[in-house]
Short mmCIF file of N, CA and C in Angstrom, two decimals:
data_model
loop_
_atom_site.label_atom_id
_atom_site.label_comp_id
_atom_site.label_asym_id
_atom_site.label_seq_id
_atom_site.Cartn_x
_atom_site.Cartn_y
_atom_site.Cartn_z
N ALA H 175 97.32 95.06 137.75
CA ALA H 175 98.27 96.77 137.09
C ALA H 175 97.67 97.03 135.66
N GLY H 176 97.80 96.00 134.88
CA GLY H 176 97.50 96.35 133.34
C GLY H 176 95.93 96.11 133.45
N ALA H 177 94.81 95.52 133.67
CA ALA H 177 93.90 95.62 133.59
C ALA H 177 92.96 96.35 134.59
N ASP H 178 93.44 97.16 135.58
CA ASP H 178 93.15 98.16 135.91
C ASP H 178 93.20 99.68 134.91
N LEU H 179 94.79 99.77 134.89
CA LEU H 179 94.73 100.94 133.56
C LEU H 179 94.02 100.64 132.21
N GLY H 180 93.87 99.39 131.87
CA GLY H 180 93.00 99.23 130.64
C GLY H 180 91.68 99.82 131.14
N ALA H 181 90.89 99.42 131.94
CA ALA H 181 89.45 99.94 132.66
C ALA H 181 89.49 101.65 133.02
N LEU H 182 90.38 101.92 133.39
CA LEU H 182 90.54 103.00 133.97
C LEU H 182 90.21 104.00 132.27
N VAL H 183 91.36 103.85 131.47
CA VAL H 183 91.63 104.30 130.02
C VAL H 183 89.82 104.25 129.28
N GLN H 184 88.70 103.48 129.76
CA GLN H 184 87.82 102.94 128.98
C GLN H 184 86.91 103.78 129.52
N TRP H 185 86.97 103.92 130.81
CA TRP H 185 86.13 104.68 131.58
C TRP H 185 86.16 106.32 131.30
N ALA H 186 87.38 106.82 131.39
CA ALA H 186 87.83 108.03 130.98
C ALA H 186 87.22 108.66 129.81
N ALA H 187 87.52 106.92 128.54
CA ALA H 187 87.64 107.63 127.39
C ALA H 187 85.54 107.61 127.04
N MET H 188 84.87 107.04 128.15
CA MET H 188 83.59 106.85 128.11
C MET H 188 82.85 108.39 128.69
N LYS H 189 83.99 108.66 129.75
CA LYS H 189 83.27 109.76 130.23
C LYS H 189 83.34 111.18 129.35
N VAL H 190 84.84 111.38 128.62
CA VAL H 190 84.84 111.96 127.16
C VAL H 190 83.75 112.10 126.38
N GLU H 191 83.53 110.89 125.91
CA GLU H 191 82.41 110.88 125.18
C GLU H 191 81.03 111.22 125.54
N GLN H 192 80.98 110.82 126.62
CA GLN H 192 79.57 111.52 126.91
C GLN H 192 79.55 112.97 127.34
N ALA H 193 80.75 113.69 127.68
CA ALA H 193 80.97 115.27 127.36
C ALA H 193 80.24 115.43 126.33
N ILE H 194 81.18 115.27 125.67
CA ILE H 194 81.46 115.47 124.14
C ILE H 194 80.13 115.53 123.57
N PHE H 195 79.16 114.15 123.65
CA PHE H 195 77.80 113.93 123.38
C PHE H 195 76.75 115.16 124.29
N THR H 196 76.87 115.57 125.42
CA THR H 196 76.30 116.28 125.54
C THR H 196 76.15 117.84 125.72
N GLU H 197 77.16 117.92 125.23
CA GLU H 197 77.95 119.36 124.75
C GLU H 197 77.31 119.88 123.55
N MET H 198 77.30 118.59 122.82
CA MET H 198 77.03 119.19 121.42
C MET H 198 75.63 118.76 121.18
N MET H 199 74.32 118.06 122.41
CA MET H 199 73.20 117.95 122.32
C MET H 199 72.73 117.41 121.34
N LEU H 200 73.32 116.04 121.11
CA LEU H 200 73.47 115.17 119.20
C LEU H 200 72.01 114.74 120.39
N PRO H 201 71.09 113.81 119.50
CA PRO H 201 70.02 113.33 119.46
C PRO H 201 70.40 111.99 119.62
N GLN H 202 69.59 110.87 120.55
CA GLN H 202 69.94 109.80 121.13
C GLN H 202 70.48 108.37 119.66
N THR H 203 69.66 108.61 118.51
CA THR H 203 69.93 107.64 117.30
C THR H 203 71.09 108.25 116.82
N THR H 204 71.57 109.31 116.80
CA THR H 204 72.82 110.19 116.15
C THR H 204 74.26 109.42 117.01
N ILE H 205 73.92 109.52 118.34
CA ILE H 205 75.08 108.62 119.13
C ILE H 205 74.96 107.04 119.14
N ASP H 206 73.78 106.79 118.66
CA ASP H 206 73.99 105.08 118.81
C ASP H 206 74.94 104.86 117.65
N ALA H 207 74.66 105.78 116.54
CA ALA H 207 74.92 105.48 114.91
C ALA H 207 76.50 105.92 114.89
N ILE H 208 76.72 106.76 115.83
CA ILE H 208 78.27 106.92 116.21
C ILE H 208 78.93 105.80 116.56
N ARG H 209 78.56 105.29 117.80
CA ARG H 209 78.87 104.20 118.55
C ARG H 209 78.83 103.04 117.25
N ASN H 210 78.38 103.13 116.79
CA ASN H 210 77.80 101.46 115.99
C ASN H 210 78.92 101.60 114.94
N PHE H 211 79.17 102.84 114.19
CA PHE H 211 80.24 103.05 113.06
C PHE H 211 81.67 102.51 114.00
N ALA H 212 81.56 102.90 114.97
CA ALA H 212 83.02 102.77 115.83
C ALA H 212 83.25 101.36 115.98
N SER H 213 81.84 100.75 116.34
CA SER H 213 82.41 99.17 116.36
C SER H 213 82.21 98.64 115.28
N ASN H 214 82.06 98.93 114.81
CA ASN H 214 81.96 98.32 113.31
C ASN H 214 83.42 98.49 112.66
N ALA H 215 84.33 99.22 112.98
CA ALA H 215 85.14 99.80 111.97
C ALA H 215 86.50 99.13 112.70
N LYS H 216 86.06 98.86 114.20
CA LYS H 216 87.00 98.03 115.27
C LYS H 216 87.36 96.87 114.42
N GLN H 217 86.46 96.16 114.31
CA GLN H 217 85.87 94.88 114.05
C GLN H 217 86.34 94.62 112.65
N GLU H 218 86.31 95.55 111.72
CA GLU H 218 86.80 95.75 110.66
C GLU H 218 88.31 95.65 110.70
N VAL H 219 88.71 96.41 111.28
CA VAL H 219 90.51 96.39 111.58
C VAL H 219 91.36 95.01 112.33
N SER H 220 90.00 94.44 112.64
CA SER H 220 90.81 93.66 113.17
C SER H 220 90.53 91.82 112.60
N ASP H 221 89.04 91.64 111.79
CA ASP H 221 89.48 91.39 110.67
C ASP H 221 90.42 91.44 109.82
N LEU H 222 90.60 92.52 109.07
CA LEU H 222 91.85 93.15 108.07
C LEU H 222 93.05 92.29 108.59
N LYS H 223 93.35 92.82 109.83
CA LYS H 223 94.69 92.14 110.72
C LYS H 223 94.30 90.25 110.67
N THR H 224 93.40 90.04 111.01
CA THR H 224 93.15 88.40 110.85
C THR H 224 93.91 88.02 109.42
N ASN H 225 92.54 88.76 108.00
CA ASN H 225 93.17 88.19 106.98
C ASN H 225 94.55 88.47 106.32
N ALA H 226 95.34 89.40 107.00
CA ALA H 226 96.82 89.68 106.36
C ALA H 226 97.64 88.50 107.22
N ALA H 227 97.14 87.94 108.18
CA ALA H 227 97.83 87.11 108.87
C ALA H 227 97.72 85.61 108.25
N ASP H 228 96.40 85.53 107.60
CA ASP H 228 96.24 84.48 107.00
C ASP H 228 96.52 84.19 105.58
N MET H 229 96.76 85.26 105.15
CA MET H 229 97.41 85.40 103.71
C MET H 229 99.18 85.23 103.98
N ALA H 230 99.99 85.99 105.05
CA ALA H 230 101.12 85.77 105.15
C ALA H 230 101.54 83.98 105.29
N ALA H 231 100.47 83.30 106.02
CA ALA H 231 101.13 81.64 106.42
C ALA H 231 100.67 81.28 104.67
N VAL H 232 99.55 81.27 104.04
CA VAL H 232 99.62 80.87 102.81
C VAL H 232 100.68 81.16 102.02
N ALA H 233 101.16 82.11 101.99
CA ALA H 233 102.48 82.85 100.83
C ALA H 233 103.83 81.91 101.42
N ARG H 234 103.81 82.01 102.67
CA ARG H 234 104.90 81.22 103.46
C ARG H 234 104.78 79.66 102.93
N ASP H 235 103.73 79.19 102.87
CA ASP H 235 103.93 77.72 102.82
C ASP H 235 103.71 76.99 101.23
N SER H 236 103.35 78.62 100.41
CA SER H 236 103.85 78.48 98.58
C SER H 236 104.83 77.99 98.53
N VAL H 237 105.49 78.76 99.57
CA VAL H 237 107.03 79.56 98.93
C VAL H 237 108.18 77.94 99.46
N ARG H 238 107.80 77.49 100.43
CA ARG H 238 107.62 76.26 101.06
C ARG H 238 107.92 75.38 99.90
N GLN H 239 106.39 74.79 99.77
CA GLN H 239 106.42 73.85 98.67
C GLN H 239 107.15 74.18 97.58
N ALA H 240 107.36 75.56 97.01
CA ALA H 240 107.96 75.64 95.52
C ALA H 240 109.35 75.21 95.82
N ILE H 241 109.98 75.22 97.12
CA ILE H 241 111.26 75.08 97.46
C ILE H 241 111.24 73.73 97.38
N GLN H 242 110.15 72.82 97.70
CA GLN H 242 110.82 71.38 97.63
C GLN H 242 110.34 70.71 96.17
N ASP H 243 109.88 71.44 95.42
CA ASP H 243 109.41 71.03 94.20
C ASP H 243 110.23 70.59 93.50
N PRO H 244 110.15 69.41 93.19
CA PRO H 244 111.40 68.44 92.33
C PRO H 244 111.31 69.89 90.95
N ASP H 245 110.45 69.57 90.46
CA ASP H 245 110.37 70.42 89.12
C ASP H 245 110.97 71.81 88.97
N ILE H 246 111.23 72.25 90.13
CA ILE H 246 111.16 73.99 89.98
C ILE H 246 112.73 73.47 90.72
N VAL H 247 113.42 72.86 91.76
CA VAL H 247 114.10 72.51 91.95
C VAL H 247 115.34 71.74 90.79
N GLY H 248 114.79 71.49 89.68
CA GLY H 248 115.74 71.05 88.58
C GLY H 248 115.77 72.10 87.76
N MET H 249 114.45 72.83 87.38
CA MET H 249 114.40 73.89 86.56
C MET H 249 115.48 74.80 87.20
N THR H 250 115.62 75.21 88.01
CA THR H 250 116.56 75.90 88.87
C THR H 250 117.75 75.60 88.67
N LYS H 251 118.50 74.30 88.78
CA LYS H 251 119.42 73.73 88.67
C LYS H 251 120.03 74.04 86.96
N MET H 252 119.31 73.73 86.36
CA MET H 252 119.18 73.51 84.49
C MET H 252 119.72 74.90 84.57
N ILE H 253 119.25 75.77 85.16
CA ILE H 253 119.15 77.27 84.77
C ILE H 253 120.59 77.82 85.17
N ALA H 254 120.83 77.45 86.46
CA ALA H 254 122.34 78.13 86.82
C ALA H 254 123.17 77.14 86.21
N SER H 255 122.93 75.69 85.66
CA SER H 255 124.37 74.87 84.53
C SER H 255 124.58 75.83 83.20
N ALA H 256 123.06 76.34 82.82
CA ALA H 256 123.66 76.80 81.39
C ALA H 256 124.13 78.25 81.62
N GLU H 257 123.79 78.95 82.74
CA GLU H 257 124.39 80.27 82.99
C GLU H 257 125.90 79.74 83.18
N THR H 258 126.27 78.55 83.64
CA THR H 258 127.91 78.23 84.10
C THR H 258 128.47 78.31 82.72
N THR H 259 128.09 77.35 81.77
CA THR H 259 128.74 77.26 80.47
C THR H 259 128.52 78.25 79.84
N THR H 260 127.37 78.96 79.69
CA THR H 260 127.58 80.18 78.82
C THR H 260 128.95 81.44 79.25
N THR H 261 128.46 81.49 80.61
CA THR H 261 130.00 82.31 81.25
C THR H 261 131.04 81.62 80.94
N ALA H 262 131.55 80.57 80.50
CA ALA H 262 132.72 79.90 80.49
C ALA H 262 133.17 79.59 78.70
N GLN H 263 131.91 79.62 78.22
CA GLN H 263 131.90 80.31 76.49
C GLN H 263 132.66 81.24 76.35
N ALA H 264 131.90 82.31 76.86
CA ALA H 264 132.10 83.55 76.58
C ALA H 264 133.26 84.05 77.44
N THR H 265 133.89 83.74 78.11
CA THR H 265 134.97 83.53 78.63
C THR H 265 136.30 83.20 77.71
N ALA H 266 135.82 81.86 77.44
CA ALA H 266 136.87 81.54 76.30
C ALA H 266 137.15 82.56 74.94
N ALA H 267 135.88 82.47 74.21
CA ALA H 267 135.95 83.33 73.25
C ALA H 267 136.71 84.68 72.79
N ALA H 268 136.50 85.49 74.35
CA ALA H 268 136.90 86.62 75.30
C ALA H 268 138.61 86.23 75.07
N THR H 269 138.88 85.24 75.84
CA THR H 269 140.52 85.13 75.66
C THR H 269 140.98 84.47 74.53
N ALA H 270 140.48 83.85 73.46
CA ALA H 270 140.80 83.95 72.08
C ALA H 270 140.84 84.73 71.48
N ALA H 271 139.82 85.99 71.07
CA ALA H 271 139.72 87.58 70.70
C ALA H 271 141.65 88.05 71.42
N VAL H 272 141.31 88.23 72.21
CA VAL H 272 142.52 88.86 72.94
C VAL H 272 143.62 88.52 72.51
N SER H 273 143.79 87.10 72.80
CA SER H 273 144.77 86.12 71.95
C SER H 273 145.25 86.44 70.63
N GLY H 274 143.96 86.28 69.56
CA GLY H 274 144.33 86.70 68.49
C GLY H 274 144.72 87.89 67.77
N ALA H 275 143.92 89.00 68.95
CA ALA H 275 144.29 90.65 68.34
C ALA H 275 145.64 90.74 69.02
N ALA H 276 146.37 89.90 69.82
CA ALA H 276 147.53 90.27 70.44
C ALA H 276 148.87 89.75 69.35
N MET H 277 148.33 88.78 68.13
CA MET H 277 149.51 88.09 67.43
C MET H 277 149.29 89.51 66.56
#
């Protein structure tokens, strides 16, 4: 049923196109140029979709590799450790300052 509907839609589109071209009385070379342009545009859209899917796959692979890279994992752990140490030092300094001010 889906294929029949698709064929019917294509047939109807062709009939509408023929009616428009007949009404406009365009020369055959112009009609061919319009059809060629439409065909090229469809192919370009298809190519863009394929390229976007390929780029997304490459990006996913790059992220996976980065997550598993020992250097990146090590640097991330060092940064997290440094942040924890800095936070602890700042908290201790603030506590000491508050205690000193209270005296």
